[in-house]
Amino acid sequence: MTSSAKREARRSTNSDGPLLRALTTIPALAYLLIFMAVPLVLVISYAFLTSGRFGGVRLPVSFESIARLTQPLYRDVLFTSILTAGAATLIAFLLGFPAALVITRLTPKWQTVALIAVVLPFWTNFLIRTYAWIVLLNREGLFNHALANVGLGPIDVLYTRSAVVLGLSYAYIPLMVLPIYASLQRLDPSILEAARNLGAGGWRRFRTVLLPLTMPGIITGALFVFIPSLGNFVIAELLGGGNSQMIGNLIRDQFLKARDWPFGSALSLLVLALLVIIVMAQARASRRTREWSA
Amino acid sequence: MTVTPAPLLEIRNLDRSFGEVRALKSVSFDIGENEFFALLGPSGCGKTTLLRVLGGFEQPDEGTVMLDGSDLLSIPAERRPVNLMFQSYALFPHMTVERNVAYGLECEKVPKDEIRQRVGDVLATVGLTDKRSALPNKLSGGQRQRVALARAIVKRPRLLLLDEPLSALDRKIRAEMQMELKRLQHEVGITFVVVTHDQDEAMSLADRVAVMDHGEVRQLDTPLNLYRRPRSLFVADFIGTSTILRGRRVNAQWETPELPPLACGDDCEGALAVAIRPESVRLTSDSDASTQVRGIVSEVFFQGDHAIAQVRVGEVAFLVSIREGTLPERGASVGLSWDEGALIPLVEE
Ligand SMILES: Nc1ncnc2c1ncn2[C@@H]1O[C@H](COP(=O)(O)OP(=O)(O)OP(=O)(O)O)[C@@H](O)[C@H]1O
Ligand SMILES: [Mg+2]
């Protein structure tokens, strides 16, 4: 066989034939088209139309909804939502990082047990778990009982923004723990020992070695917590009472209560734009870490 | 040869077990100031465990270690004047060569100017000045190894521990790095403890070698003495090649199965076996009166400056080193002879 014939043979076995390729890619393309592209196009076009009398949209094209986004009221809701989701992310990190660290120090068998325990809450209903917090946090609940036992309280945590932050970090903390755990697992333990051998105490080892080397996992975890927190409206509604609105509540209300679909779409676009910026920043950061981790 | 003037490090009765495995069994020895010390032994014999105890990453179950006369084991790892070069190098992948080397000095809060000076000097010593801004993953194996070395010596520790520093390198670079290590040790005047399972490396680098097996130090001596006077079958077998004849001394003669009694000295009294090094054995001609046994040449291994012939005498295979003259043919019948002093008594298994 000549070398070009050989190459030809190799190419044909690699390319699997056009039919097979179509069969494998068309479902994925269809999925993306139906569940991503179509809704996105709808949301974008709704934002530039006029609200129908009983919901829905109608012509003419209008920039009114986009313009309303700049009103201080809505800006403030977006801003506090970012703060709330940011606080939830921070708390999830502060609790999740040590948790992941402890898990990596366990024997392999106990690591599996601990990881299952971390994801276990995901297998129970989200609403039920959130209701459980109401029971824990209310005036007669476990939290205030515990405080009373040490001579404090009662504190009204329920129906405040703190309760929302708590609920959000509780709900999404597994998404912080898992990626951090994965990057800690990949870390060669002798690198930390080397730092120690060179004279670095615990805090310096954390700051100069552990933190930078697990940064990809931390950023991933932070996004996994921040993004759903920003859009979440159930927790704000159940634990936050009336005055802790998140942008998610606002969007939902535009569709279901105010029946102003164009403005709801405009708000959604705003959140989407924000997330795109964050994800792009993350992609840049991870490109930098790829440079040394190759 | 003068060794151990005032011991820098005194290791006494170290024990360490991992479950059923006894990684260290009552290990005791001294290491002198400025000594180049090697720990040699087969895989799993406890070399790394011993280094980790010295570095502070492993606490022994029993025993003491004194450095400069004070208790080393009570000092936390990050404050010991002991630096370890890891088997895997363990470079910081997110830092440049320069920052890797500077790390230990930054921990000591050395002034910035001095750090720059010392890092520059050390990088020049190991020949990596032009790689100072590179990340570790852009370096070759040999270069990484030199960064790891630079990072450890820049702190000017009392004791430098090197765990298999050269095992990842190919033969040629390895020989170069051995020379470089030796040169560095003279230049910087630091006490080196090198772990290796390569006997040639230990023998050519070290002032003294501790041969370990199953957590025990089997023998500790200069390379020359280890080679000439191994105490045990294990050491004789592990270091160099030899013909080992089990047996016992009867009437001033060594009695061993399948061979006629061999003349031997008083030092063989009570030995389990004797070893004969290939270079102590001569091939003899038919008429030679000194011939002690006769055998058949079964293999000849050519080694460059010499050759090793394997000569079978019954079930016993003698190794003979041949430096000059013609090499014998396979299958040839030859005589063997040696001096009485060639029999090395081995008193332990
Ligand atoms: N953390 C540990 N847990 C359990 N067993 C261990 C541990 N560390 C070492 N051991 C055991 O102790 C023994 C000595 O190990 P050590 O790493 O000191 O050997 P070594 O001489 O360095 O071997 P090598 O030449 O392969 O590096 C081995 O049997 C090993 O399995
Ligand atoms: Mg080892």
XYZ file of C-alpha atoms and ligand atoms in Angstrom:
675
model
C 0.000 0.000 0.000
C 1.382 3.444 -0.847
C 1.675 5.987 1.902
C -1.059 8.179 0.431
C -3.409 5.209 0.265
C -2.621 4.468 3.876
C -3.393 8.009 4.838
C -6.649 7.773 2.916
C -7.610 4.596 4.756
C -6.851 6.196 8.087
C -8.913 9.247 7.220
C -11.952 7.243 6.270
C -11.921 5.264 9.515
C -11.501 8.454 11.499
C -14.283 10.436 9.913
C -16.951 7.757 10.513
C -18.913 8.765 7.404
C -21.213 11.764 6.964
C -24.390 9.915 7.924
C -23.121 8.867 11.318
C -21.791 12.349 11.930
C -25.195 13.848 11.128
C -26.956 11.349 13.370
C -24.764 12.240 16.313
C -24.726 16.012 15.913
C -28.297 16.751 14.856
C -29.886 15.872 18.236
C -27.414 18.087 20.067
C -27.993 20.912 17.607
C -31.740 20.501 17.876
C -31.529 20.586 21.639
C -29.522 23.798 21.613
C -31.854 25.346 19.054
C -35.090 24.514 20.883
C -33.997 25.131 24.459
C -31.403 27.883 24.060
C -31.645 29.786 20.811
C -35.425 30.024 20.479
C -36.060 31.287 24.042
C -33.164 33.703 23.701
C -34.525 35.132 20.459
C -37.975 35.385 22.032
C -36.675 37.191 25.109
C -34.628 39.595 23.032
C -37.492 40.421 20.688
C -40.075 40.754 23.513
C -37.869 43.323 25.199
C -38.285 45.597 22.186
C -42.085 45.245 21.797
C -45.090 46.785 23.498
C -46.958 45.085 26.303
C -50.277 43.427 25.446
C -53.343 44.253 27.545
C -53.518 40.834 29.257
C -49.894 39.815 29.005
C -48.161 38.842 25.832
C -46.651 41.324 23.440
C -47.768 43.353 20.449
C -46.351 45.780 17.968
C -45.118 48.482 17.656
C -41.444 48.210 18.386
C -40.638 50.149 21.528
C -37.533 51.039 23.568
C -39.572 51.979 26.601
C -38.828 48.789 28.578
C -35.109 49.056 28.031
C -35.245 52.682 29.104
C -37.049 51.769 32.322
C -34.080 49.640 33.383
C -32.185 52.784 34.237
C -34.751 53.886 36.810
C -33.209 53.960 40.326
C -35.795 51.549 41.712
C -34.744 48.763 39.386
C -31.080 49.618 39.573
C -31.308 49.236 43.337
C -33.004 45.848 43.083
C -30.277 44.635 40.740
C -27.602 46.036 43.005
C -28.961 44.433 46.187
C -29.475 41.172 44.310
C -25.825 41.182 43.330
C -24.867 41.927 46.921
C -27.109 39.162 48.254
C -25.866 36.583 45.751
C -22.283 37.779 46.384
C -22.694 37.401 50.140
C -24.166 33.926 49.669
C -21.208 33.027 47.434
C -18.724 34.331 49.984
C -20.323 32.377 52.816
C -20.479 29.254 50.658
C -16.751 29.700 49.972
C -15.836 30.343 53.607
C -17.658 27.182 54.673
C -17.087 25.146 51.530
C -13.320 25.519 51.219
C -12.507 24.131 54.683
C -15.097 21.418 54.140
C -13.454 20.391 50.857
C -10.052 20.503 52.543
C -11.209 18.241 55.351
C -12.744 15.804 52.855
C -9.455 15.457 50.935
C -7.708 14.500 54.185
C -10.056 11.563 54.826
C -9.330 7.992 53.822
C -10.730 7.140 50.366
C -13.690 5.281 51.834
C -14.723 8.177 54.065
C -14.173 10.611 51.219
C -16.876 8.825 49.259
C -19.201 8.900 52.265
C -18.557 12.614 52.808
C -19.096 13.468 49.143
C -22.387 11.601 49.107
C -23.405 13.499 52.236
C -22.561 16.759 50.447
C -24.779 16.022 47.442
C -27.497 14.211 49.396
C -29.642 17.359 49.948
C -29.920 17.668 46.163
C -31.973 14.506 46.122
C -34.675 15.978 48.336
C -37.174 18.583 47.254
C -35.845 22.125 47.122
C -39.050 23.630 48.553
C -39.152 21.215 51.462
C -35.562 22.012 52.353
C -36.344 25.719 52.264
C -39.448 25.265 54.406
C -37.249 23.450 56.904
C -35.308 26.683 57.339
C -38.512 28.492 58.212
C -39.048 25.988 60.991
C -35.465 26.394 62.173
C -35.317 30.172 62.056
C -38.702 31.377 63.298
C -39.214 32.893 66.727
C -40.130 29.533 68.270
C -37.618 27.606 66.186
C -34.497 25.669 67.036
C -32.199 28.617 66.357
C -33.874 30.910 68.863
C -34.219 28.092 71.382
C -30.496 27.548 71.213
C -29.890 31.263 71.693
C -32.279 31.353 74.649
C -30.349 28.523 76.245
C -27.205 30.633 76.333
C -29.203 33.650 77.517
C -29.482 35.472 74.200
C -32.114 36.361 71.687
C -34.612 35.933 70.416
C -33.446 37.348 67.098
C -35.702 37.789 64.128
C -33.631 36.242 61.374
C -36.511 34.888 59.389
C -37.938 37.289 56.802
C -34.744 39.368 56.627
C -32.080 39.597 53.970
C -29.762 37.551 56.229
C -32.182 34.662 55.998
C -32.092 34.934 52.199
C -28.296 34.912 52.163
C -28.264 31.952 54.508
C -30.851 30.070 52.458
C -28.994 30.708 49.208
C -25.599 29.644 50.529
C -27.187 26.564 52.069
C -28.926 25.678 48.828
C -25.890 25.960 46.587
C -22.930 25.140 48.831
C -22.494 21.635 47.326
C -21.773 23.355 44.019
C -18.933 25.180 45.767
C -17.549 22.151 47.604
C -17.374 19.798 44.618
C -15.183 21.833 42.233
C -12.896 22.908 45.075
C -12.611 19.301 46.185
C -11.711 18.319 42.627
C -8.912 20.868 42.383
C -7.578 19.979 45.838
C -7.502 16.340 44.765
C -5.369 17.227 41.775
C -2.881 19.143 43.914
C 0.352 17.248 44.617
C 0.575 17.162 48.445
C 4.351 17.411 48.305
C 4.003 20.968 46.952
C 2.473 22.047 50.244
C 5.128 20.126 52.134
C 7.777 21.883 50.068
C 6.313 25.251 51.060
C 6.362 24.187 54.682
C 9.908 22.917 54.369
C 10.968 26.295 52.981
C 9.624 27.965 56.102
C 6.061 28.941 55.227
C 3.590 28.881 58.121
C -0.040 27.873 57.707
C -1.408 31.234 56.613
C 1.394 31.857 54.102
C 0.996 28.364 52.648
C -2.707 29.028 52.206
C -2.190 32.448 50.620
C 0.757 31.707 48.334
C 0.277 28.065 47.385
C -3.061 26.515 48.271
C -5.247 29.419 47.181
C -3.595 30.158 43.818
C -3.340 26.495 42.902
C -7.004 25.816 43.642
C -8.208 29.090 42.116
C -9.720 27.410 39.037
C -11.905 25.279 41.302
C -12.787 28.236 43.505
C -13.831 30.373 40.534
C -15.916 27.555 39.102
C -17.565 26.985 42.472
C -18.201 30.703 42.914
C -19.918 30.879 39.528
C -21.965 27.784 40.290
C -23.243 29.465 43.465
C -23.486 33.051 42.259
C -25.354 32.455 39.012
C -28.328 30.479 40.380
C -28.389 32.696 43.487
C -28.779 35.799 41.376
C -31.746 34.388 39.528
C -33.350 32.604 42.471
C -36.733 33.958 43.622
C -38.152 31.094 45.683
C -35.799 31.543 48.623
C -36.289 35.306 48.695
C -40.021 34.747 48.728
C -40.076 32.068 51.425
C -37.335 33.283 53.746
C -37.084 36.964 52.860
C -40.605 38.115 53.485
C -41.997 41.005 51.492
C -39.101 43.437 51.647
C -36.166 41.343 50.425
C -36.932 41.275 46.740
C -34.381 39.815 44.383
C -34.218 40.563 40.690
C -35.658 37.104 40.147
C -38.827 38.056 42.027
C -39.117 41.198 39.979
C -38.832 39.309 36.712
C -41.345 36.737 37.768
C -43.793 39.437 38.852
C -43.530 41.166 35.487
C -44.669 38.003 33.778
C -47.198 36.660 36.272
C -48.566 39.709 38.094
C -47.902 42.955 36.256
C -48.274 41.155 32.946
C -45.598 43.365 31.433
C -43.724 40.817 29.340
C -41.523 43.336 27.529
C -40.191 44.750 30.775
C -39.745 41.263 32.245
C -37.739 40.372 29.163
C -35.674 43.525 29.472
C -34.843 42.660 33.090
C -33.893 39.135 32.027
C -31.586 40.523 29.377
C -29.926 42.677 32.002
C -29.208 39.651 34.196
C -28.052 37.704 31.159
C -25.648 40.464 30.132
C -24.207 40.517 33.629
C -23.645 36.757 33.623
C -22.029 36.851 30.193
C -19.541 39.412 31.491
C -18.770 37.264 34.552
C -18.323 34.079 32.537
C -16.036 35.873 30.096
C -13.928 37.115 32.987
C -13.755 33.562 34.287
C -12.649 32.261 30.893
C -9.830 34.804 30.856
C -8.717 33.807 34.340
C -8.715 30.116 33.529
C -6.672 30.757 30.384
C -3.997 32.169 32.626
C -3.988 29.142 34.925
C -3.804 26.803 31.941
C -0.447 28.341 31.178
C 1.184 26.776 34.220
C -0.972 23.712 34.687
C -0.266 22.237 31.244
C 39.981 8.884 56.193
C 38.661 11.092 58.975
C 34.934 11.121 59.488
C 32.457 12.559 61.975
C 34.512 15.200 63.775
C 31.687 16.534 65.950
C 28.408 14.942 64.922
C 26.015 17.450 63.419
C 23.123 15.050 63.585
C 22.628 12.261 66.094
C 19.898 9.781 65.287
C 19.001 7.377 68.078
C 16.676 4.363 68.032
C 14.135 5.690 65.555
C 11.080 3.512 65.117
C 8.174 4.106 62.791
C 5.432 1.684 61.822
C 2.588 2.029 59.369
C 0.137 -0.566 60.560
C 1.896 -3.890 60.046
C 4.796 -2.397 58.107
C 7.783 -1.398 60.225
C 9.303 1.295 58.034
C 12.081 2.137 60.534
C 13.491 -0.344 63.047
C 15.628 1.174 65.759
C 17.698 3.276 63.381
C 20.726 4.931 64.996
C 23.684 6.761 63.470
C 25.552 10.060 63.409
C 26.180 12.407 60.533
C 29.173 14.727 60.675
C 29.448 18.385 59.747
C 29.991 18.869 55.993
C 29.648 15.220 55.322
C 28.192 13.833 52.113
C 26.072 11.010 53.463
C 24.090 8.503 51.411
C 21.147 6.310 52.376
C 21.155 3.311 50.083
C 18.685 0.480 49.937
C 16.088 -1.319 47.859
C 12.645 0.149 47.244
C 10.429 0.272 50.325
C 13.264 -0.061 52.848
C 12.351 3.156 54.659
C 14.681 5.752 53.113
C 11.992 8.308 52.378
C 10.410 7.708 55.773
C 13.706 8.536 57.459
C 14.086 11.748 55.447
C 10.513 12.722 56.243
C 11.203 12.257 59.934
C 14.224 14.552 59.621
C 12.196 17.065 57.612
C 9.359 17.029 60.142
C 6.636 15.507 57.961
C 6.541 12.278 59.885
C 6.744 11.761 63.638
C 8.598 8.644 64.781
C 6.923 6.294 67.242
C 10.141 6.088 69.243
C 13.574 7.624 69.246
C 15.352 10.962 69.264
C 17.130 13.162 66.754
C 19.564 15.842 67.886
C 20.816 18.546 65.536
C 23.737 20.605 66.849
C 23.027 19.112 70.236
C 19.390 20.213 70.478
C 16.210 18.229 69.985
C 15.133 18.403 66.359
C 11.865 16.495 66.678
C 10.201 19.146 68.845
C 10.710 21.858 66.192
C 7.831 22.242 63.715
C 8.743 21.419 60.110
C 8.603 25.010 58.904
C 11.212 26.116 61.445
C 13.783 23.362 61.042
C 17.149 24.378 59.584
C 16.791 21.404 57.302
C 15.819 21.591 53.651
C 14.453 18.776 51.636
C 14.642 18.281 47.922
C 11.594 16.199 47.106
C 11.621 13.040 45.027
C 9.083 14.686 42.700
C 10.822 18.131 42.919
C 7.505 19.683 44.078
C 8.173 23.005 42.343
C 5.467 25.658 42.616
C 3.905 25.458 39.145
C 2.433 28.973 39.275
C 5.715 30.703 40.077
C 8.670 31.486 37.846
C 12.029 29.863 38.497
C 13.170 33.013 40.251
C 10.134 33.171 42.534
C 10.408 29.467 43.327
C 13.957 30.003 44.506
C 13.126 33.218 46.361
C 10.220 31.631 48.224
C 12.209 30.282 51.150
C 14.000 33.583 51.664
C 10.722 35.506 51.569
C 9.475 33.248 54.337
C 12.493 34.260 56.396
C 11.725 37.921 55.700
C 15.149 38.490 54.194
C 15.437 42.054 52.763
C 14.448 42.343 49.112
C 17.878 43.399 47.856
C 19.556 40.502 49.569
C 16.960 38.091 48.163
C 17.648 39.318 44.645
C 21.382 38.970 45.221
C 21.263 35.471 46.690
C 18.748 34.136 44.175
C 20.900 35.506 41.347
C 24.005 33.851 42.805
C 22.365 30.468 43.281
C 20.811 30.490 39.813
C 24.256 31.227 38.404
C 25.702 28.342 40.413
C 23.231 25.864 38.963
C 23.449 27.440 35.510
C 19.868 28.627 35.177
C 20.307 32.377 34.963
C 18.745 32.536 31.512
C 15.687 30.561 32.693
C 14.905 32.809 35.649
C 11.564 33.995 34.261
C 10.377 30.626 32.963
C 7.559 28.645 34.552
C 8.523 25.136 35.724
C 6.418 23.390 33.079
C 8.559 24.992 30.378
C 11.734 23.362 31.722
C 13.362 20.016 30.996
C 13.668 17.356 33.694
C 17.273 18.229 34.423
C 16.504 21.931 34.635
C 13.615 21.305 37.040
C 15.880 19.256 39.197
C 18.363 22.114 39.329
C 15.613 24.562 40.296
C 14.618 22.236 43.134
C 18.240 22.083 44.210
C 18.671 25.859 43.987
C 15.493 26.371 45.999
C 16.836 24.124 48.749
C 20.399 25.449 48.951
C 19.563 29.143 48.749
C 18.401 28.924 52.378
C 21.860 27.706 53.438
C 20.424 24.982 55.662
C 22.463 23.089 58.236
C 21.368 19.913 56.581
C 20.229 19.298 53.020
C 18.165 16.192 52.373
C 17.862 14.959 48.805
C 15.354 12.230 47.996
C 16.422 10.365 44.859
C 17.568 13.641 43.317
C 18.733 12.088 40.078
C 16.404 9.170 39.520
C 14.314 10.960 36.881
C 17.266 11.798 34.693
C 18.793 9.844 31.858
C 22.272 8.404 32.178
C 24.329 11.181 30.699
C 22.682 14.122 32.462
C 22.729 12.035 35.565
C 26.496 11.684 35.515
C 26.823 15.442 34.938
C 24.490 16.207 37.821
C 26.393 13.870 40.113
C 29.541 15.860 39.444
C 27.594 19.056 39.957
C 26.187 17.880 43.311
C 29.636 16.970 44.507
C 31.026 20.333 43.352
C 28.146 22.179 45.012
C 28.681 20.375 48.248
C 32.313 21.498 48.314
C 31.368 24.990 47.238
C 28.513 25.741 49.624
C 29.754 23.646 52.540
C 26.421 22.113 53.490
C 25.924 18.657 54.954
C 24.203 16.506 52.345
C 22.087 13.430 52.950
C 21.229 11.776 49.642
C 18.732 8.970 49.307
C 19.216 6.585 46.446
C 18.621 3.026 45.424
C 21.415 3.252 42.882
C 24.555 1.804 44.429
C 26.914 3.388 41.902
C 25.512 6.785 42.737
C 25.926 6.268 46.472
C 29.399 4.839 46.082
C 30.683 7.595 43.822
C 29.156 10.555 45.680
C 29.192 9.798 49.354
C 31.786 10.032 52.098
C 29.823 7.412 53.999
C 26.908 5.196 53.083
C 24.224 3.644 55.271
C 22.863 0.513 53.622
C 19.260 -0.051 54.657
C 16.986 -3.050 54.337
C 13.471 -3.484 55.710
C 13.762 -0.451 57.958
C 17.122 -1.400 59.417
C 20.582 0.029 58.850
C 22.504 -3.090 57.887
C 25.907 -1.486 57.598
C 27.331 2.008 57.715
C 30.772 2.682 56.322
C 32.843 4.388 53.668
C 32.129 3.208 50.124
C 35.536 1.514 49.991
C 35.003 -0.442 53.193
C 31.480 -1.400 52.222
C 32.853 -2.867 49.063
C 35.862 -4.535 50.602
C 34.388 -5.653 53.899
C 30.639 -6.189 53.656
C 29.436 -7.749 56.902
C 26.336 -9.488 55.616
C 25.117 -11.508 52.684
C 22.661 -8.712 52.004
C 25.319 -6.015 51.708
C 27.730 -8.215 49.750
C 24.956 -8.994 47.326
C 23.582 -5.448 47.148
C 26.914 -3.723 46.629
C 28.887 -4.814 43.622
C 28.923 -8.353 42.347
C 30.494 -11.352 44.005
C 30.494 -15.103 44.266
C 28.949 -16.148 47.560
C 29.856 -19.481 49.118
C 27.815 -20.587 52.102
C 29.555 -23.011 54.417
C 31.695 -23.053 57.555
C 35.295 -23.003 58.671
C 36.699 -26.391 59.626
C 40.419 -26.894 60.393
C 41.393 -23.488 59.014
C 39.633 -24.322 55.747
C 36.358 -23.165 54.233
C 34.057 -26.096 53.625
C 31.335 -25.461 51.118
C 29.185 -27.941 49.171
C 30.468 -29.081 45.753
C 33.942 -27.550 46.169
C 37.127 -28.847 47.693
C 38.042 -27.198 51.032
C 39.484 -23.694 50.429
C 42.274 -22.076 52.390
C 40.936 -19.250 54.552
C 42.125 -16.937 57.292
C 41.117 -16.749 60.969
C 38.625 -13.970 60.294
C 36.360 -16.519 58.593
C 35.754 -18.266 61.903
C 32.038 -18.182 62.690
C 31.037 -16.748 59.307
C 27.853 -17.880 57.531
C 29.338 -17.468 54.114
C 32.265 -15.967 52.266
C 32.180 -13.655 49.278
C 34.777 -13.438 46.526
C 34.871 -10.317 44.344
C 35.413 -10.941 40.597
C 38.612 -8.892 40.527
C 40.208 -11.110 43.210
C 39.929 -14.175 40.988
C 42.508 -15.067 38.308
C 42.245 -17.470 35.407
C 45.132 -19.933 35.527
C 46.795 -22.113 32.945
C 46.820 -25.929 33.191
C 50.304 -26.071 34.655
C 49.736 -23.350 37.282
C 50.277 -24.778 40.749
C 48.163 -22.085 42.423
C 44.986 -23.357 40.761
C 42.345 -23.980 43.438
C 39.385 -25.163 41.380
C 38.692 -25.983 37.745
C 35.533 -25.122 35.827
C 33.879 -24.431 32.491
C 33.403 -20.914 31.093
C 29.628 -20.505 30.692
C 29.294 -16.790 29.780
C 31.530 -13.857 28.950
C 30.181 -10.321 29.443
C 32.201 -7.642 27.720
C 32.107 -4.340 29.673
C 34.464 -2.013 27.814
C 37.598 -1.712 29.916
C 37.210 -5.222 31.282
C 35.168 -8.371 30.857
C 33.381 -10.607 33.350
C 33.541 -14.340 32.781
C 31.149 -16.687 34.494
C 32.842 -19.955 35.308
C 30.788 -22.948 36.467
C 32.302 -25.284 38.985
C 29.550 -27.830 39.469
C 26.543 -25.837 40.657
C 28.657 -22.875 41.772
C 29.045 -19.939 39.384
C 32.246 -17.952 39.887
C 32.579 -14.442 38.466
C 36.020 -13.520 37.173
C 37.077 -10.064 36.082
C 39.505 -10.091 33.168
C 41.453 -6.900 32.509
C 44.136 -8.097 30.078
C 45.082 -10.926 27.768
C 42.750 -12.856 25.520
C 39.200 -13.587 26.588
C 38.400 -17.264 27.136
C 35.993 -19.038 24.794
C 32.623 -20.176 26.079
C 32.876 -23.857 26.972
C 36.621 -23.703 27.645
C 37.984 -25.513 30.682
C 39.875 -23.095 32.953
C 41.507 -23.030 36.353
C 40.763 -20.397 38.997
C 42.915 -19.084 41.771
C 42.856 -16.376 44.406
C 44.757 -15.237 47.447
C 43.709 -16.378 50.861
C 42.702 -12.820 51.768
C 40.216 -12.726 48.879
C 37.644 -14.583 50.952
C 35.449 -11.953 52.632
C 33.721 -13.380 55.706
C 30.000 -12.623 55.949
C 28.704 -12.981 59.483
C 25.036 -12.021 58.962
C 22.280 -12.933 56.551
N 2.122 7.031 54.784
C 2.316 5.702 54.745
N 1.310 4.859 55.028
C 1.500 3.521 55.014
N 2.665 2.921 54.705
C 3.700 3.701 54.405
C 3.586 5.134 54.390
N 4.789 5.655 54.046
C 5.597 4.598 53.846
N 4.957 3.436 54.060
C 5.557 2.078 53.959
O 6.776 2.097 54.643
C 7.774 1.400 53.919
C 8.963 2.300 53.637
O 8.560 3.298 52.720
P 9.548 4.389 52.159
O 8.740 5.325 51.322
O 10.298 4.998 53.268
O 10.501 3.538 51.228
P 11.725 4.000 50.323
O 12.923 3.328 50.858
O 11.751 5.474 50.200
O 11.366 3.326 48.926
P 11.576 3.886 47.424
O 12.986 3.580 47.067
O 10.619 3.056 46.638
O 11.242 5.350 47.416
C 7.103 0.878 52.669
O 6.752 -0.465 52.882
C 5.871 1.717 52.534
O 4.837 0.976 51.948
Mg 11.427 6.887 48.558
